[in-house]
């Protein structure tokens, strides 16, 4: 049996008709940037995400960057970021001219640990950027408590966790401004680049709109040296279609994860994802760990038709790009161990129960 790591076929089939209609409407509208589709998507996404405002942005990295900008974070400031995140979170801080300070994750959930955040706080700290990694909500009660006690901003990186909740509340609705991505592989994926910022502050929402549009609110009057970070009008229209199916797709992801968890329970040397008490997990990725034999496991699965991916093979502080920052091996041992032991199994809406059983059987055979 061949099991791809990811396939869009099932999702595409479901939205094909509606999406083609959106394209036809877009094409005929003769309005190709910042039109009705952007406006409607922002309205729909804000409502869905239980926030007052959503601002469509060109992509997730730009959404993180603008989030920092509107909070006035820049040179001389420090921002706390998880040591095991996808590099975009850290790069956004550098783009804003601030200093990245890494904090280690919780060893069970892989999400930034509140106690390591507390240790990383200095006089220069301005913000915490929790990442709901792999689709599981961070412990937002503790993180907000730490932020409030130390007068810090919170910017959630919600790129991997559309639909996840903490204590019944949506991720992307806790922080002062929050960023997300609609990169095609994300749980709500565009057909190209797209992202968004969510916030409950009208002032910050307006500021985001100014920064994404050359620093201008009124045409040809520029208040900031801004950027062109507008969301693509067509992507916004297509995303409005996908938004209607996200609950259904999230449920499918959770059912597949449950099947994996049942099948793989009790295998010695295989660590399965764990969920914190008040968090939900939307399984953007289903990441298992094995301490000694990860690469061997990956080739074994590959040889048996199962495609897997490593998220992520090198933590940000050990990337070549971060050499100038002066980090060294051993600075963040947990992030380094996760990089060596993690492996993501196939999981996407449309993956069949028989395929999940097949993948599970290969893992069981490998560890026997
Ligand atoms: C995908 C991702 C981003 C960046 O999103 P883009 O749209 O690719 O720029 C940022 N943070 C995390 C955690 C991501 O997974």
mmCIF file with all atom_site columns, C-alpha atoms in Angstrom, residues 157-265:
data_model
loop_
_atom_site.group_PDB
_atom_site.id
_atom_site.type_symbol
_atom_site.label_atom_id
_atom_site.label_alt_id
_atom_site.label_comp_id
_atom_site.label_asym_id
_atom_site.label_entity_id
_atom_site.label_seq_id
_atom_site.pdbx_PDB_ins_code
_atom_site.Cartn_x
_atom_site.Cartn_y
_atom_site.Cartn_z
_atom_site.occupancy
_atom_site.B_iso_or_equiv
_atom_site.pdbx_formal_charge
_atom_site.auth_seq_id
_atom_site.auth_comp_id
_atom_site.auth_asym_id
_atom_site.auth_atom_id
_atom_site.pdbx_PDB_model_num
ATOM 1   C CA . UNK A 1 157 ? 1.385   32.163 16.447 1.00 0.00 ? 157 UNK A CA 1
ATOM 2   C CA . UNK A 1 158 ? -1.764  30.333 15.406 1.00 0.00 ? 158 UNK A CA 1
ATOM 3   C CA . UNK A 1 159 ? -0.486  29.075 12.037 1.00 0.00 ? 159 UNK A CA 1
ATOM 4   C CA . UNK A 1 160 ? -0.876  25.398 12.939 1.00 0.00 ? 160 UNK A CA 1
ATOM 5   C CA . UNK A 1 161 ? -3.945  25.483 15.141 1.00 0.00 ? 161 UNK A CA 1
ATOM 6   C CA . UNK A 1 162 ? -7.049  26.796 13.332 1.00 0.00 ? 162 UNK A CA 1
ATOM 7   C CA . UNK A 1 163 ? -9.997  25.499 15.393 1.00 0.00 ? 163 UNK A CA 1
ATOM 8   C CA . UNK A 1 164 ? -8.048  24.490 18.510 1.00 0.00 ? 164 UNK A CA 1
ATOM 9   C CA . UNK A 1 165 ? -9.289  25.709 21.878 1.00 0.00 ? 165 UNK A CA 1
ATOM 10  C CA . UNK A 1 166 ? -7.953  26.284 25.357 1.00 0.00 ? 166 UNK A CA 1
ATOM 11  C CA . UNK A 1 167 ? -10.534 26.116 28.100 1.00 0.00 ? 167 UNK A CA 1
ATOM 12  C CA . UNK A 1 168 ? -13.234 26.315 25.423 1.00 0.00 ? 168 UNK A CA 1
ATOM 13  C CA . UNK A 1 169 ? -11.846 29.473 23.830 1.00 0.00 ? 169 UNK A CA 1
ATOM 14  C CA . UNK A 1 170 ? -10.330 29.596 20.348 1.00 0.00 ? 170 UNK A CA 1
ATOM 15  C CA . UNK A 1 171 ? -6.598  29.909 19.880 1.00 0.00 ? 171 UNK A CA 1
ATOM 16  C CA . UNK A 1 172 ? -5.873  33.216 18.195 1.00 0.00 ? 172 UNK A CA 1
ATOM 17  C CA . UNK A 1 173 ? -8.264  35.008 20.553 1.00 0.00 ? 173 UNK A CA 1
ATOM 18  C CA . UNK A 1 174 ? -6.100  35.266 23.699 1.00 0.00 ? 174 UNK A CA 1
ATOM 19  C CA . UNK A 1 175 ? -3.199  37.512 22.732 1.00 0.00 ? 175 UNK A CA 1
ATOM 20  C CA . UNK A 1 176 ? -3.200  41.251 22.045 1.00 0.00 ? 176 UNK A CA 1
ATOM 21  C CA . UNK A 1 177 ? -2.649  40.598 18.331 1.00 0.00 ? 177 UNK A CA 1
ATOM 22  C CA . UNK A 1 178 ? -2.365  37.121 16.879 1.00 0.00 ? 178 UNK A CA 1
ATOM 23  C CA . UNK A 1 179 ? -1.049  35.862 13.593 1.00 0.00 ? 179 UNK A CA 1
ATOM 24  C CA . UNK A 1 180 ? -1.986  32.903 11.461 1.00 0.00 ? 180 UNK A CA 1
ATOM 25  C CA . UNK A 1 181 ? -1.097  31.388 8.099  1.00 0.00 ? 181 UNK A CA 1
ATOM 26  C CA . UNK A 1 182 ? -3.155  29.896 5.311  1.00 0.00 ? 182 UNK A CA 1
ATOM 27  C CA . UNK A 1 183 ? -0.176  28.293 3.601  1.00 0.00 ? 183 UNK A CA 1
ATOM 28  C CA . UNK A 1 184 ? -1.645  25.429 1.501  1.00 0.00 ? 184 UNK A CA 1
ATOM 29  C CA . UNK A 1 185 ? -0.647  22.679 3.958  1.00 0.00 ? 185 UNK A CA 1
ATOM 30  C CA . UNK A 1 186 ? -2.170  24.392 7.023  1.00 0.00 ? 186 UNK A CA 1
ATOM 31  C CA . UNK A 1 187 ? -5.503  23.203 8.425  1.00 0.00 ? 187 UNK A CA 1
ATOM 32  C CA . UNK A 1 188 ? -7.212  25.984 6.467  1.00 0.00 ? 188 UNK A CA 1
ATOM 33  C CA . UNK A 1 189 ? -5.093  26.200 3.348  1.00 0.00 ? 189 UNK A CA 1
ATOM 34  C CA . UNK A 1 190 ? -5.160  28.687 0.488  1.00 0.00 ? 190 UNK A CA 1
ATOM 35  C CA . UNK A 1 191 ? -4.088  27.914 -3.098 1.00 0.00 ? 191 UNK A CA 1
ATOM 36  C CA . UNK A 1 192 ? -1.055  30.111 -2.731 1.00 0.00 ? 192 UNK A CA 1
ATOM 37  C CA . UNK A 1 193 ? 0.135   32.506 -0.039 1.00 0.00 ? 193 UNK A CA 1
ATOM 38  C CA . UNK A 1 194 ? -2.158  34.024 2.597  1.00 0.00 ? 194 UNK A CA 1
ATOM 39  C CA . UNK A 1 195 ? -2.302  34.856 6.288  1.00 0.00 ? 195 UNK A CA 1
ATOM 40  C CA . UNK A 1 196 ? -4.262  36.896 8.822  1.00 0.00 ? 196 UNK A CA 1
ATOM 41  C CA . UNK A 1 197 ? -4.082  38.789 12.079 1.00 0.00 ? 197 UNK A CA 1
ATOM 42  C CA . UNK A 1 198 ? -6.796  38.482 14.710 1.00 0.00 ? 198 UNK A CA 1
ATOM 43  C CA . UNK A 1 199 ? -7.421  40.930 17.554 1.00 0.00 ? 199 UNK A CA 1
ATOM 44  C CA . UNK A 1 200 ? -10.134 42.354 19.774 1.00 0.00 ? 200 UNK A CA 1
ATOM 45  C CA . UNK A 1 201 ? -8.661  45.853 19.641 1.00 0.00 ? 201 UNK A CA 1
ATOM 46  C CA . UNK A 1 202 ? -10.120 48.210 17.058 1.00 0.00 ? 202 UNK A CA 1
ATOM 47  C CA . UNK A 1 203 ? -7.078  50.457 17.316 1.00 0.00 ? 203 UNK A CA 1
ATOM 48  C CA . UNK A 1 204 ? -4.667  47.588 16.621 1.00 0.00 ? 204 UNK A CA 1
ATOM 49  C CA . UNK A 1 205 ? -6.836  46.236 13.776 1.00 0.00 ? 205 UNK A CA 1
ATOM 50  C CA . UNK A 1 206 ? -6.725  49.639 12.089 1.00 0.00 ? 206 UNK A CA 1
ATOM 51  C CA . UNK A 1 207 ? -2.966  49.824 12.651 1.00 0.00 ? 207 UNK A CA 1
ATOM 52  C CA . UNK A 1 208 ? -2.560  46.402 10.978 1.00 0.00 ? 208 UNK A CA 1
ATOM 53  C CA . UNK A 1 209 ? -4.516  47.645 7.971  1.00 0.00 ? 209 UNK A CA 1
ATOM 54  C CA . UNK A 1 210 ? -2.268  50.697 7.790  1.00 0.00 ? 210 UNK A CA 1
ATOM 55  C CA . UNK A 1 211 ? 0.983   48.694 8.007  1.00 0.00 ? 211 UNK A CA 1
ATOM 56  C CA . UNK A 1 212 ? -0.116  46.157 5.386  1.00 0.00 ? 212 UNK A CA 1
ATOM 57  C CA . UNK A 1 213 ? -0.982  48.932 2.952  1.00 0.00 ? 213 UNK A CA 1
ATOM 58  C CA . UNK A 1 214 ? 2.156   51.088 2.650  1.00 0.00 ? 214 UNK A CA 1
ATOM 59  C CA . UNK A 1 215 ? 1.437   52.740 5.980  1.00 0.00 ? 215 UNK A CA 1
ATOM 60  C CA . UNK A 1 216 ? -1.609  54.387 4.512  1.00 0.00 ? 216 UNK A CA 1
ATOM 61  C CA . UNK A 1 217 ? -5.201  54.530 5.689  1.00 0.00 ? 217 UNK A CA 1
ATOM 62  C CA . UNK A 1 218 ? -6.328  57.219 3.300  1.00 0.00 ? 218 UNK A CA 1
ATOM 63  C CA . UNK A 1 219 ? -5.085  56.771 -0.237 1.00 0.00 ? 219 UNK A CA 1
ATOM 64  C CA . UNK A 1 220 ? -1.780  58.577 -0.926 1.00 0.00 ? 220 UNK A CA 1
ATOM 65  C CA . UNK A 1 221 ? -1.463  59.792 2.681  1.00 0.00 ? 221 UNK A CA 1
ATOM 66  C CA . UNK A 1 222 ? 1.233   57.734 4.441  1.00 0.00 ? 222 UNK A CA 1
ATOM 67  C CA . UNK A 1 223 ? 1.445   57.635 8.241  1.00 0.00 ? 223 UNK A CA 1
ATOM 68  C CA . UNK A 1 224 ? 4.118   54.912 8.497  1.00 0.00 ? 224 UNK A CA 1
ATOM 69  C CA . UNK A 1 225 ? 6.905   53.543 6.323  1.00 0.00 ? 225 UNK A CA 1
ATOM 70  C CA . UNK A 1 226 ? 4.746   50.501 5.790  1.00 0.00 ? 226 UNK A CA 1
ATOM 71  C CA . UNK A 1 227 ? 4.713   47.426 3.572  1.00 0.00 ? 227 UNK A CA 1
ATOM 72  C CA . UNK A 1 228 ? 2.701   45.837 0.832  1.00 0.00 ? 228 UNK A CA 1
ATOM 73  C CA . UNK A 1 229 ? 1.391   42.916 2.883  1.00 0.00 ? 229 UNK A CA 1
ATOM 74  C CA . UNK A 1 230 ? -2.209  42.783 1.655  1.00 0.00 ? 230 UNK A CA 1
ATOM 75  C CA . UNK A 1 231 ? -3.974  39.435 1.359  1.00 0.00 ? 231 UNK A CA 1
ATOM 76  C CA . UNK A 1 232 ? -4.587  38.302 -2.206 1.00 0.00 ? 232 UNK A CA 1
ATOM 77  C CA . UNK A 1 233 ? -8.210  38.997 -3.151 1.00 0.00 ? 233 UNK A CA 1
ATOM 78  C CA . UNK A 1 234 ? -8.729  35.657 -4.901 1.00 0.00 ? 234 UNK A CA 1
ATOM 79  C CA . UNK A 1 235 ? -7.198  33.697 -2.013 1.00 0.00 ? 235 UNK A CA 1
ATOM 80  C CA . UNK A 1 236 ? -9.559  35.502 0.378  1.00 0.00 ? 236 UNK A CA 1
ATOM 81  C CA . UNK A 1 237 ? -12.539 34.445 -1.735 1.00 0.00 ? 237 UNK A CA 1
ATOM 82  C CA . UNK A 1 238 ? -11.374 30.830 -1.904 1.00 0.00 ? 238 UNK A CA 1
ATOM 83  C CA . UNK A 1 239 ? -10.645 30.773 1.832  1.00 0.00 ? 239 UNK A CA 1
ATOM 84  C CA . UNK A 1 240 ? -14.227 31.831 2.596  1.00 0.00 ? 240 UNK A CA 1
ATOM 85  C CA . UNK A 1 241 ? -15.336 28.597 0.938  1.00 0.00 ? 241 UNK A CA 1
ATOM 86  C CA . UNK A 1 242 ? -12.880 26.479 2.935  1.00 0.00 ? 242 UNK A CA 1
ATOM 87  C CA . UNK A 1 243 ? -13.884 28.118 6.189  1.00 0.00 ? 243 UNK A CA 1
ATOM 88  C CA . UNK A 1 244 ? -17.306 26.461 5.901  1.00 0.00 ? 244 UNK A CA 1
ATOM 89  C CA . UNK A 1 245 ? -15.693 23.026 6.079  1.00 0.00 ? 245 UNK A CA 1
ATOM 90  C CA . UNK A 1 246 ? -13.052 23.518 8.750  1.00 0.00 ? 246 UNK A CA 1
ATOM 91  C CA . UNK A 1 247 ? -15.132 22.036 11.572 1.00 0.00 ? 247 UNK A CA 1
ATOM 92  C CA . UNK A 1 248 ? -15.777 18.891 9.528  1.00 0.00 ? 248 UNK A CA 1
ATOM 93  C CA . UNK A 1 249 ? -12.109 18.579 8.550  1.00 0.00 ? 249 UNK A CA 1
ATOM 94  C CA . UNK A 1 250 ? -10.936 19.140 12.104 1.00 0.00 ? 250 UNK A CA 1
ATOM 95  C CA . UNK A 1 251 ? -13.197 16.326 13.273 1.00 0.00 ? 251 UNK A CA 1
ATOM 96  C CA . UNK A 1 252 ? -11.752 14.051 10.597 1.00 0.00 ? 252 UNK A CA 1
ATOM 97  C CA . UNK A 1 253 ? -8.220  14.902 11.709 1.00 0.00 ? 253 UNK A CA 1
ATOM 98  C CA . UNK A 1 254 ? -9.124  14.125 15.320 1.00 0.00 ? 254 UNK A CA 1
ATOM 99  C CA . UNK A 1 255 ? -10.724 10.797 14.372 1.00 0.00 ? 255 UNK A CA 1
ATOM 100 C CA . UNK A 1 256 ? -7.616  9.744  12.442 1.00 0.00 ? 256 UNK A CA 1
ATOM 101 C CA . UNK A 1 257 ? -5.422  10.757 15.388 1.00 0.00 ? 257 UNK A CA 1
ATOM 102 C CA . UNK A 1 258 ? -7.608  8.741  17.752 1.00 0.00 ? 258 UNK A CA 1
ATOM 103 C CA . UNK A 1 259 ? -7.222  5.699  15.515 1.00 0.00 ? 259 UNK A CA 1
ATOM 104 C CA . UNK A 1 260 ? -3.428  6.110  15.492 1.00 0.00 ? 260 UNK A CA 1
ATOM 105 C CA . UNK A 1 261 ? -3.374  6.561  19.269 1.00 0.00 ? 261 UNK A CA 1
ATOM 106 C CA . UNK A 1 262 ? -5.399  3.375  19.777 1.00 0.00 ? 262 UNK A CA 1
ATOM 107 C CA . UNK A 1 263 ? -3.341  1.355  17.307 1.00 0.00 ? 263 UNK A CA 1
ATOM 108 C CA . UNK A 1 264 ? 0.040   2.508  18.595 1.00 0.00 ? 264 UNK A CA 1
ATOM 109 C CA . UNK A 1 265 ? -0.638  2.431  22.315 1.00 0.00 ? 265 UNK A CA 1
#
